[in-house]
Amino acid sequence: MLRLRTLPALCILVAMVTHLGHCTCPERCLCDTISHHAGCANAGFTQVPQDVSEDSQLRMLDLKTNHIHELAAGDVPFSTLEFLEMDLSNNNLAVLSDNIFVDLRSLEDLDLSGNSIEEVQENAFVGLSSLTRLNLDDNRLVTLPSFTSLPRLTSLSLSYNQLHEVPSYAFRAVNDLRML
């Protein structure tokens, strides 16, 4: 039984949740409206969920350990959202196609570790103008892609790949890289 003294606090909490309720959560995910985090890890996804509302306030999308095999332009349909972090680690990605992240201009942290990425097409990272951290650990990269469309990149992780070659153009225009 609620006491009358707790009723105002409860009303404030309900109002806060209702206001932050614009944070529409994708089906099969758990969302935290305070941290604006969508936890979609190990949810059996085979593609990036499309059911995030355009007025969502989500800032972090965690899709690690799913069954996402490929991403193509338009598969990450979040042009009006301002995601800061996206975790696509431990999926089954083999190729990063051109323009797959083109609408994620606010993204700062992208984790693609633990996939089977062998190929990164030339324009795969176009649009990620705010990206500062990129994790490509534990993939099958033999040669490095160009990171020229990532001018703010400060941290790049490439451990446990099969790198044989570093093209001279790979880091052109990446002036702030501090950790490799």
Coordinates of N, CA, C and O in Angstrom, one line a residue:
M1 N 0.8 -1.2 0.0 CA 0.0 0.0 0.0 C 0.9 1.3 0.0 O 1.8 1.4 0.8
L2 N 0.6 2.2 -0.9 CA 1.4 3.4 -1.0 C 1.0 4.4 0.0 O -0.2 4.6 0.3
R3 N 2.0 5.0 0.6 CA 1.7 6.1 1.5 C 1.5 7.4 0.7 O 2.1 7.5 -0.3
L4 N 0.8 8.3 1.2 CA 0.5 9.6 0.5 C 1.8 10.4 0.3 O 1.9 11.1 -0.6
R5 N 2.8 10.2 1.2 CA 4.0 10.9 1.1 C 4.8 10.5 -0.1 O 5.6 11.2 -0.7
T6 N 4.7 9.2 -0.5 CA 5.5 8.7 -1.6 C 4.8 9.0 -2.9 O 5.4 8.8 -4.0
L7 N 3.5 9.3 -2.9 CA 2.8 9.6 -4.1 C 3.4 10.7 -5.0 O 3.6 10.4 -6.2
P8 N 3.8 11.8 -4.5 CA 4.4 12.8 -5.3 C 5.7 12.3 -6.0 O 6.0 12.6 -7.2
A9 N 6.5 11.6 -5.2 CA 7.8 11.1 -5.8 C 7.5 10.1 -6.9 O 8.1 10.1 -7.9
L10 N 6.5 9.3 -6.7 CA 6.1 8.3 -7.7 C 5.6 9.0 -9.0 O 5.9 8.6 -10.1
C11 N 4.8 10.1 -8.8 CA 4.3 10.9 -9.9 C 5.5 11.5 -10.7 O 5.5 11.5 -12.0
I12 N 6.5 12.0 -10.0 CA 7.6 12.5 -10.7 C 8.4 11.5 -11.5 O 8.8 11.7 -12.6
L13 N 8.6 10.3 -10.9 CA 9.2 9.2 -11.6 C 8.5 8.8 -12.8 O 9.0 8.6 -13.9
V14 N 7.1 8.7 -12.7 CA 6.3 8.3 -13.9 C 6.4 9.4 -15.0 O 6.6 9.0 -16.1
A15 N 6.5 10.6 -14.6 CA 6.6 11.7 -15.5 C 7.9 11.6 -16.2 O 8.0 11.8 -17.4
M16 N 9.0 11.3 -15.5 CA 10.3 11.2 -16.1 C 10.4 10.0 -17.1 O 10.9 10.2 -18.2
V17 N 9.8 8.9 -16.7 CA 9.8 7.7 -17.6 C 9.0 8.0 -18.8 O 9.4 7.7 -19.9
T18 N 7.9 8.7 -18.6 CA 7.0 9.0 -19.8 C 7.8 10.0 -20.7 O 7.8 9.8 -21.9
H19 N 8.5 11.0 -20.2 CA 9.2 11.9 -21.0 C 10.3 11.2 -21.8 O 10.5 11.4 -22.9
L20 N 11.0 10.3 -21.1 CA 12.1 9.6 -21.7 C 11.6 8.4 -22.5 O 12.3 7.7 -23.2
G21 N 10.3 8.2 -22.4 CA 9.7 7.1 -23.1 C 9.8 7.2 -24.6 O 9.4 6.2 -25.3
H22 N 10.3 8.3 -25.2 CA 10.5 8.4 -26.6 C 11.6 7.4 -27.0 O 11.8 7.3 -28.2
C23 N 12.2 6.8 -26.1 CA 13.3 5.9 -26.4 C 12.7 4.5 -26.8 O 12.8 3.6 -26.0
T24 N 12.1 4.5 -27.9 CA 11.5 3.3 -28.4 C 12.5 2.2 -28.5 O 13.5 2.3 -29.2
C25 N 12.2 1.1 -27.8 CA 13.1 0.0 -27.8 C 12.8 -1.0 -28.9 O 11.7 -1.4 -29.1
P26 N 13.9 -1.5 -29.6 CA 13.7 -2.5 -30.6 C 13.1 -3.8 -29.9 O 13.5 -4.1 -28.8
E27 N 12.3 -4.5 -30.6 CA 11.8 -5.8 -30.1 C 12.9 -6.7 -29.8 O 13.9 -6.7 -30.5
R28 N 12.8 -7.5 -28.8 CA 13.8 -8.4 -28.3 C 15.0 -7.8 -27.6 O 16.1 -8.4 -27.4
C29 N 14.9 -6.5 -27.3 CA 16.0 -5.7 -26.7 C 15.6 -5.3 -25.3 O 14.4 -5.1 -25.1
L30 N 16.5 -4.9 -24.5 CA 16.2 -4.3 -23.2 C 16.8 -2.9 -23.3 O 18.0 -2.8 -23.6
C31 N 16.0 -1.9 -23.0 CA 16.5 -0.6 -23.1 C 16.4 0.1 -21.7 O 15.5 -0.1 -20.9
D32 N 17.4 1.0 -21.5 CA 17.5 1.8 -20.3 C 17.3 3.2 -20.7 O 18.1 3.8 -21.4
T33 N 16.2 3.8 -20.3 CA 15.8 5.1 -20.7 C 16.7 6.2 -20.0 O 16.7 7.3 -20.4
I34 N 17.3 5.8 -18.9 CA 18.2 6.8 -18.2 C 19.5 6.9 -19.0 O 20.0 8.0 -19.3
S35 N 20.2 5.8 -19.3 CA 21.4 5.8 -20.0 C 21.3 5.9 -21.5 O 22.2 6.0 -22.3
H36 N 20.0 5.7 -22.0 CA 19.7 5.7 -23.4 C 20.5 4.5 -24.1 O 21.0 4.7 -25.2
H37 N 20.5 3.4 -23.5 CA 21.2 2.2 -24.0 C 20.2 1.1 -24.4 O 19.3 0.8 -23.7
A38 N 20.4 0.6 -25.6 CA 19.6 -0.5 -26.1 C 20.5 -1.8 -26.1 O 21.4 -1.9 -26.8
G39 N 20.1 -2.7 -25.2 CA 20.9 -3.9 -25.0 C 20.2 -5.0 -25.9 O 19.2 -5.5 -25.5
C40 N 20.8 -5.3 -27.0 CA 20.3 -6.3 -28.0 C 21.2 -7.4 -28.1 O 21.2 -8.1 -29.2
A41 N 22.1 -7.6 -27.2 CA 23.1 -8.7 -27.3 C 22.5 -10.0 -27.2 O 21.5 -10.2 -26.5
N42 N 23.0 -10.9 -28.0 CA 22.6 -12.3 -28.0 C 21.1 -12.5 -28.1 O 20.5 -13.3 -27.4
A43 N 20.5 -11.7 -29.0 CA 19.0 -11.7 -29.1 C 18.6 -12.5 -30.4 O 17.4 -12.5 -30.8
G44 N 19.5 -13.1 -31.1 CA 19.2 -13.8 -32.3 C 19.0 -13.0 -33.5 O 18.4 -13.5 -34.5
F45 N 19.4 -11.8 -33.6 CA 19.2 -10.9 -34.7 C 20.0 -11.4 -35.9 O 21.2 -11.8 -35.7
T46 N 19.5 -11.4 -37.1 CA 20.2 -11.7 -38.3 C 20.5 -10.4 -39.1 O 21.2 -10.5 -40.1
Q47 N 19.9 -9.4 -38.7 CA 20.1 -8.0 -39.3 C 19.9 -7.0 -38.2 O 19.3 -7.3 -37.2
V48 N 20.4 -5.8 -38.5 CA 20.2 -4.7 -37.6 C 18.7 -4.4 -37.5 O 18.0 -4.3 -38.5
P49 N 18.2 -4.3 -36.2 CA 16.7 -4.0 -36.1 C 16.3 -2.7 -36.7 O 17.0 -1.7 -36.7
Q50 N 15.2 -2.7 -37.4 CA 14.7 -1.6 -38.1 C 13.6 -0.8 -37.3 O 13.1 0.2 -37.7
D51 N 13.2 -1.4 -36.1 CA 12.1 -0.8 -35.4 C 12.4 0.2 -34.3 O 11.9 0.1 -33.2
V52 N 13.4 1.1 -34.6 CA 13.7 2.1 -33.7 C 13.1 3.4 -34.2 O 13.3 3.7 -35.4
S53 N 12.3 4.0 -33.4 CA 11.5 5.2 -33.9 C 12.5 6.4 -34.1 O 13.5 6.5 -33.5
E54 N 12.1 7.2 -35.1 CA 12.9 8.3 -35.5 C 13.1 9.4 -34.4 O 14.1 10.1 -34.4
D55 N 12.2 9.4 -33.4 CA 12.3 10.4 -32.3 C 13.0 9.7 -31.1 O 13.0 10.3 -30.0
S56 N 13.6 8.6 -31.3 CA 14.2 7.9 -30.2 C 15.4 8.7 -29.6 O 16.1 9.4 -30.4
Q57 N 15.6 8.5 -28.3 CA 16.8 9.2 -27.7 C 17.9 8.2 -27.4 O 18.8 8.5 -26.6
L58 N 17.9 7.0 -28.0 CA 18.9 6.0 -27.8 C 20.3 6.6 -28.3 O 20.4 7.2 -29.3
R59 N 21.3 6.3 -27.4 CA 22.7 6.8 -27.7 C 23.6 5.6 -27.9 O 24.7 5.7 -28.5
M60 N 23.3 4.4 -27.4 CA 24.1 3.2 -27.5 C 23.3 2.0 -28.0 O 22.3 1.8 -27.4
L61 N 23.8 1.4 -29.0 CA 23.1 0.2 -29.6 C 24.1 -1.0 -29.5 O 25.1 -1.0 -30.1
D62 N 23.7 -1.9 -28.6 CA 24.6 -3.1 -28.4 C 24.0 -4.3 -29.1 O 23.0 -4.9 -28.7
L63 N 24.6 -4.7 -30.2 CA 24.2 -5.8 -31.0 C 25.2 -6.9 -31.0 O 25.2 -7.8 -31.9
K64 N 26.0 -7.0 -30.0 CA 27.1 -8.0 -30.0 C 26.5 -9.4 -29.8 O 25.4 -9.6 -29.3
T65 N 27.2 -10.4 -30.3 CA 26.9 -11.8 -30.2 C 25.5 -12.1 -30.8 O 24.6 -12.7 -30.1
N66 N 25.3 -11.7 -32.0 CA 24.1 -12.1 -32.8 C 24.5 -12.9 -34.0 O 25.6 -13.4 -34.0
H67 N 23.7 -12.9 -35.0 CA 24.0 -13.7 -36.2 C 23.9 -12.8 -37.4 O 23.3 -13.2 -38.5
I68 N 24.4 -11.6 -37.3 CA 24.4 -10.7 -38.4 C 25.5 -11.0 -39.4 O 26.7 -10.9 -39.0
H69 N 25.2 -11.4 -40.6 CA 26.2 -11.9 -41.6 C 26.7 -10.8 -42.5 O 27.8 -10.9 -43.0
E70 N 25.8 -9.8 -42.8 CA 26.2 -8.8 -43.7 C 25.5 -7.5 -43.4 O 24.4 -7.5 -42.9
L71 N 26.1 -6.4 -43.8 CA 25.5 -5.1 -43.7 C 25.7 -4.5 -45.1 O 26.7 -4.6 -45.7
A72 N 24.6 -3.8 -45.6 CA 24.7 -3.1 -46.8 C 24.1 -1.7 -46.6 O 23.5 -1.4 -45.6
A73 N 24.4 -0.8 -47.5 CA 23.8 0.6 -47.4 C 22.3 0.5 -47.1 O 21.6 -0.3 -47.8
G74 N 21.9 1.2 -46.1 CA 20.5 1.2 -45.8 C 20.1 0.2 -44.7 O 19.1 0.3 -44.1
D75 N 21.0 -0.7 -44.4 CA 20.8 -1.7 -43.3 C 20.9 -1.0 -41.9 O 20.4 -1.6 -40.9
V76 N 21.5 0.1 -41.8 CA 21.7 0.8 -40.5 C 20.9 2.1 -40.7 O 21.5 3.1 -41.0
P77 N 19.6 2.0 -40.6 CA 18.7 3.1 -41.0 C 18.5 4.2 -40.0 O 17.3 4.5 -39.7
F78 N 19.5 4.8 -39.4 CA 19.3 5.7 -38.3 C 19.7 7.1 -38.6 O 20.4 7.7 -37.9
S79 N 19.3 7.6 -39.7 CA 19.7 8.9 -40.2 C 19.3 10.0 -39.2 O 20.0 11.1 -39.1
T80 N 18.2 9.9 -38.5 CA 17.8 11.0 -37.6 C 18.2 10.7 -36.2 O 18.0 11.6 -35.3
L81 N 18.9 9.6 -35.9 CA 19.3 9.3 -34.5 C 20.8 9.8 -34.3 O 21.5 9.9 -35.3
E82 N 21.1 10.0 -33.1 CA 22.4 10.4 -32.8 C 23.1 9.4 -31.9 O 23.5 9.7 -30.8
F83 N 23.3 8.2 -32.4 CA 24.0 7.2 -31.7 C 25.5 7.6 -31.4 O 26.1 8.2 -32.3
L84 N 26.0 7.4 -30.2 CA 27.3 7.7 -29.9 C 28.2 6.4 -29.9 O 29.4 6.4 -30.2
E85 N 27.5 5.3 -29.6 CA 28.3 4.0 -29.6 C 27.4 2.9 -30.3 O 26.2 2.9 -30.1
M86 N 28.1 2.0 -31.0 CA 27.5 0.9 -31.6 C 28.5 -0.3 -31.4 O 29.6 -0.2 -31.8
D87 N 27.9 -1.4 -30.9 CA 28.7 -2.6 -30.7 C 28.1 -3.7 -31.6 O 27.0 -4.2 -31.4
L88 N 28.9 -4.1 -32.7 CA 28.5 -5.2 -33.6 C 29.5 -6.3 -33.5 O 29.7 -7.1 -34.4
S89 N 30.2 -6.4 -32.3 CA 31.2 -7.5 -32.1 C 30.6 -8.8 -32.1 O 29.4 -9.0 -31.7
N90 N 31.4 -9.8 -32.4 CA 31.0 -11.2 -32.3 C 29.7 -11.6 -33.1 O 28.9 -12.3 -32.6
N91 N 29.6 -11.1 -34.3 CA 28.6 -11.5 -35.2 C 29.3 -12.3 -36.3 O 30.4 -12.8 -36.0
N92 N 28.8 -12.3 -37.5 CA 29.5 -13.1 -38.5 C 29.7 -12.3 -39.8 O 29.7 -12.8 -40.9
L93 N 30.1 -11.0 -39.6 CA 30.3 -10.1 -40.7 C 31.6 -10.5 -41.4 O 32.6 -10.8 -40.7
A94 N 31.6 -10.6 -42.7 CA 32.8 -10.9 -43.5 C 33.2 -9.7 -44.4 O 34.4 -9.6 -44.6
V95 N 32.3 -8.9 -44.8 CA 32.6 -7.7 -45.7 C 31.9 -6.5 -45.1 O 30.7 -6.6 -44.7
L96 N 32.6 -5.4 -45.1 CA 32.0 -4.1 -44.8 C 31.8 -3.4 -46.2 O 32.8 -2.9 -46.7
S97 N 30.6 -3.3 -46.6 CA 30.3 -2.7 -47.9 C 30.4 -1.1 -47.8 O 30.3 -0.5 -46.8
D98 N 30.4 -0.5 -49.0 CA 30.4 0.9 -49.1 C 29.2 1.5 -48.5 O 28.1 1.0 -48.6
N99 N 29.4 2.6 -47.8 CA 28.3 3.5 -47.3 C 27.4 2.9 -46.3 O 26.3 3.3 -46.1
I100 N 27.8 1.8 -45.6 CA 26.9 1.2 -44.6 C 26.7 2.0 -43.4 O 25.6 1.9 -42.7
F101 N 27.6 2.9 -43.0 CA 27.4 3.7 -41.8 C 27.2 5.2 -42.2 O 27.4 6.1 -41.3
V102 N 26.8 5.5 -43.4 CA 26.8 6.8 -43.9 C 25.9 7.8 -43.1 O 26.1 9.0 -43.0
D103 N 24.9 7.2 -42.4 CA 23.9 8.1 -41.7 C 24.3 8.2 -40.2 O 23.5 8.8 -39.5
L104 N 25.4 7.7 -39.8 CA 25.8 7.7 -38.4 C 26.8 8.8 -38.1 O 27.9 8.5 -37.5
R105 N 26.5 10.0 -38.4 CA 27.5 11.1 -38.3 C 27.9 11.4 -36.9 O 29.0 12.0 -36.7
S106 N 27.1 11.0 -35.9 CA 27.4 11.3 -34.5 C 28.1 10.2 -33.8 O 28.6 10.3 -32.7
L107 N 28.3 9.0 -34.5 CA 28.9 7.9 -33.9 C 30.3 8.1 -33.5 O 31.1 8.6 -34.3
E108 N 30.7 7.9 -32.2 CA 32.0 8.1 -31.8 C 32.8 6.8 -31.5 O 34.0 6.8 -31.6
D109 N 32.1 5.7 -31.2 CA 32.7 4.4 -30.9 C 32.1 3.3 -31.6 O 30.9 3.1 -31.5
L110 N 32.8 2.6 -32.4 CA 32.3 1.4 -33.2 C 33.1 0.2 -32.9 O 34.4 0.2 -33.1
D111 N 32.5 -0.9 -32.4 CA 33.2 -2.1 -32.1 C 32.8 -3.2 -33.1 O 31.6 -3.6 -33.2
L112 N 33.7 -3.6 -34.0 CA 33.5 -4.6 -35.0 C 34.4 -5.8 -34.7 O 34.6 -6.6 -35.6
S113 N 34.8 -6.0 -33.5 CA 35.8 -7.1 -33.2 C 35.1 -8.4 -33.2 O 33.8 -8.5 -33.0
G114 N 35.8 -9.5 -33.3 CA 35.3 -10.8 -33.2 C 34.4 -11.3 -34.3 O 33.6 -12.2 -34.2
N115 N 34.5 -10.6 -35.5 CA 33.8 -11.0 -36.6 C 34.7 -11.9 -37.6 O 35.7 -12.4 -37.1
S116 N 34.4 -12.0 -38.8 CA 35.2 -12.7 -39.8 C 35.5 -11.7 -40.9 O 35.6 -12.1 -42.1
I117 N 35.7 -10.4 -40.6 CA 35.8 -9.4 -41.7 C 37.1 -9.7 -42.4 O 38.2 -9.6 -41.9
E118 N 37.0 -9.9 -43.7 CA 38.1 -10.1 -44.6 C 38.3 -8.9 -45.6 O 39.4 -8.6 -46.0
E119 N 37.2 -8.2 -45.8 CA 37.2 -7.1 -46.8 C 36.5 -5.9 -46.2 O 35.4 -6.0 -45.7
V120 N 37.1 -4.8 -46.4 CA 36.5 -3.5 -46.1 C 36.6 -2.6 -47.3 O 37.7 -2.3 -47.8
Q121 N 35.4 -2.4 -47.9 CA 35.4 -1.7 -49.2 C 35.8 -0.2 -48.9 O 35.7 0.3 -47.8
E122 N 36.2 0.4 -50.0 CA 36.9 1.7 -49.9 C 36.0 2.8 -49.2 O 36.6 3.6 -48.5
N123 N 34.7 2.8 -49.4 CA 33.9 3.8 -48.8 C 33.1 3.3 -47.6 O 32.0 3.9 -47.3
A124 N 33.5 2.2 -47.0 CA 32.7 1.6 -45.9 C 32.5 2.6 -44.7 O 31.5 2.6 -44.1
F125 N 33.5 3.4 -44.4 CA 33.5 4.3 -43.3 C 33.0 5.7 -43.6 O 33.1 6.5 -42.7
V126 N 32.6 5.9 -44.8 CA 32.1 7.3 -45.2 C 30.9 7.6 -44.3 O 30.0 6.8 -44.1
G127 N 30.9 8.8 -43.8 CA 29.8 9.3 -42.9 C 30.2 9.3 -41.5 O 29.5 9.9 -40.7
L128 N 31.2 8.6 -41.1 CA 31.5 8.4 -39.7 C 32.5 9.6 -39.3 O 33.6 9.3 -38.7
S129 N 32.1 10.8 -39.5 CA 33.0 11.9 -39.3 C 33.3 12.2 -37.9 O 34.2 13.0 -37.6
S130 N 32.5 11.7 -36.9 CA 32.8 11.9 -35.5 C 33.5 10.7 -34.8 O 33.7 10.8 -33.6
L131 N 33.7 9.7 -35.6 CA 34.3 8.5 -35.0 C 35.7 8.7 -34.4 O 36.5 9.2 -35.1
T132 N 35.8 8.4 -33.1 CA 37.1 8.5 -32.5 C 37.7 7.1 -32.1 O 39.0 7.0 -32.0
R133 N 36.9 6.1 -31.9 CA 37.4 4.8 -31.6 C 36.8 3.7 -32.5 O 35.6 3.6 -32.7
L134 N 37.7 2.9 -33.0 CA 37.3 1.8 -33.9 C 38.1 0.6 -33.5 O 39.3 0.5 -33.5
N135 N 37.3 -0.5 -33.2 CA 37.9 -1.8 -32.8 C 37.6 -2.8 -33.9 O 36.5 -3.2 -34.2
L136 N 38.7 -3.2 -34.6 CA 38.6 -4.3 -35.6 C 39.4 -5.5 -35.2 O 39.9 -6.3 -36.0
D137 N 39.6 -5.7 -33.9 CA 40.4 -6.8 -33.4 C 39.7 -8.1 -33.8 O 38.5 -8.2 -34.0
D138 N 40.5 -9.2 -33.9 CA 40.1 -10.6 -34.1 C 39.1 -10.7 -35.3 O 38.0 -11.2 -35.2
N139 N 39.7 -10.3 -36.4 CA 39.0 -10.5 -37.7 C 40.0 -11.2 -38.6 O 40.9 -11.8 -38.2
R140 N 39.7 -11.1 -39.9 CA 40.6 -11.8 -40.9 C 41.2 -10.8 -41.9 O 41.4 -11.2 -43.1
L141 N 41.4 -9.6 -41.4 CA 42.0 -8.6 -42.3 C 43.4 -9.0 -42.7 O 44.2 -9.3 -41.9
V142 N 43.7 -8.9 -44.0 CA 45.0 -9.2 -44.6 C 45.7 -7.9 -44.9 O 46.9 -7.7 -44.7
T143 N 44.9 -6.9 -45.4 CA 45.5 -5.6 -45.7 C 44.5 -4.5 -45.0 O 43.4 -4.8 -44.8
L144 N 45.1 -3.4 -44.7 CA 44.3 -2.4 -44.1 C 43.5 -1.6 -45.1 O 44.0 -1.3 -46.2
P145 N 42.3 -1.2 -44.8 CA 41.5 -0.3 -45.6 C 42.0 1.1 -45.4 O 42.8 1.4 -44.6
S146 N 41.4 2.0 -46.2 CA 41.7 3.4 -46.0 C 40.9 3.9 -44.8 O 39.7 3.7 -44.7
F147 N 41.5 4.7 -44.0 CA 40.8 5.3 -42.9 C 40.7 6.8 -43.1 O 40.4 7.6 -42.1
T148 N 40.8 7.3 -44.3 CA 40.8 8.7 -44.6 C 39.5 9.4 -44.3 O 39.5 10.6 -44.1
S149 N 38.4 8.7 -44.3 CA 37.1 9.3 -44.0 C 36.9 9.4 -42.5 O 35.8 9.7 -42.1
L150 N 37.9 9.1 -41.7 CA 37.8 9.1 -40.3 C 38.7 10.2 -39.7 O 39.7 9.8 -39.0
P151 N 38.5 11.4 -39.9 CA 39.5 12.5 -39.5 C 39.7 12.6 -38.0 O 40.7 13.1 -37.6
R152 N 38.7 12.2 -37.2 CA 38.8 12.4 -35.8 C 39.3 11.1 -35.0 O 39.3 11.0 -33.8
L153 N 39.6 10.1 -35.8 CA 40.0 8.8 -35.2 C 41.2 9.0 -34.3 O 42.2 9.5 -34.7
T154 N 41.1 8.6 -33.0 CA 42.2 8.6 -32.1 C 42.6 7.3 -31.6 O 43.8 7.1 -31.2
S155 N 41.8 6.3 -31.7 CA 42.1 4.9 -31.3 C 41.7 3.9 -32.3 O 40.5 3.8 -32.6
L156 N 42.6 3.1 -32.8 CA 42.3 2.0 -33.7 C 42.9 0.7 -33.2 O 44.1 0.7 -33.0
S157 N 42.1 -0.3 -33.0 CA 42.6 -1.5 -32.5 C 42.5 -2.6 -33.6 O 41.4 -2.8 -34.2
L158 N 43.6 -3.2 -33.9 CA 43.7 -4.2 -35.1 C 44.3 -5.5 -34.6 O 44.8 -6.3 -35.5
S159 N 44.4 -5.8 -33.4 CA 45.0 -7.1 -32.9 C 44.3 -8.3 -33.4 O 43.1 -8.3 -33.7
Y160 N 45.1 -9.4 -33.6 CA 44.6 -10.7 -34.0 C 43.9 -10.6 -35.4 O 42.8 -11.2 -35.5
N161 N 44.6 -10.0 -36.3 CA 44.2 -10.1 -37.7 C 45.4 -10.8 -38.5 O 46.3 -11.3 -37.8
Q162 N 45.3 -10.9 -39.7 CA 46.3 -11.5 -40.6 C 47.0 -10.5 -41.5 O 47.2 -10.8 -42.7
L163 N 47.3 -9.4 -40.9 CA 47.8 -8.2 -41.7 C 49.2 -8.6 -42.3 O 50.1 -9.0 -41.6
H164 N 49.3 -8.3 -43.6 CA 50.5 -8.5 -44.4 C 51.0 -7.2 -45.0 O 52.1 -7.1 -45.4
E165 N 50.1 -6.3 -45.1 CA 50.4 -5.1 -45.9 C 49.7 -3.9 -45.2 O 48.5 -3.9 -44.8
V166 N 50.4 -2.8 -45.2 CA 49.8 -1.5 -44.8 C 50.0 -0.5 -45.9 O 51.1 0.0 -46.2
P167 N 48.9 -0.2 -46.7 CA 49.1 0.7 -47.8 C 49.5 2.1 -47.3 O 49.1 2.5 -46.3
S168 N 50.2 2.8 -48.1 CA 50.7 4.1 -47.8 C 49.5 5.1 -47.6 O 49.7 6.0 -46.8
Y169 N 48.4 4.9 -48.2 CA 47.3 5.8 -48.1 C 46.4 5.5 -46.9 O 45.5 6.3 -46.6
A170 N 46.6 4.4 -46.2 CA 45.7 4.0 -45.2 C 45.4 5.1 -44.1 O 44.3 5.2 -43.7
F171 N 46.4 5.8 -43.7 CA 46.2 6.8 -42.7 C 46.3 8.2 -43.1 O 46.4 9.1 -42.3
R172 N 46.2 8.5 -44.4 CA 46.2 9.8 -44.9 C 45.0 10.6 -44.4 O 43.9 10.0 -44.3
A173 N 45.2 11.7 -43.8 CA 44.2 12.6 -43.3 C 43.7 12.2 -41.9 O 42.8 12.7 -41.3
V174 N 44.4 11.2 -41.3 CA 44.1 10.8 -39.9 C 45.2 11.3 -39.1 O 46.2 10.7 -38.8
N175 N 45.0 12.5 -38.6 CA 46.1 13.2 -37.9 C 46.1 13.1 -36.4 O 47.0 13.4 -35.7
D176 N 44.9 12.6 -35.8 CA 44.8 12.6 -34.4 C 45.0 11.2 -33.8 O 44.8 11.0 -32.6
L177 N 45.4 10.2 -34.6 CA 45.5 8.8 -34.1 C 46.6 8.8 -33.0 O 47.8 9.2 -33.2
R178 N 46.2 8.3 -31.8 CA 47.1 8.2 -30.7 C 47.4 6.8 -30.3 O 48.4 6.5 -29.7
M179 N 46.5 5.9 -30.6 CA 46.6 4.5 -30.1 C 46.4 3.6 -31.3 O 45.3 3.6 -31.9
L180 N 47.3 2.8 -31.6 CA 47.2 1.8 -32.7 C 47.6 0.5 -32.2 O 48.6 0.3 -31.5

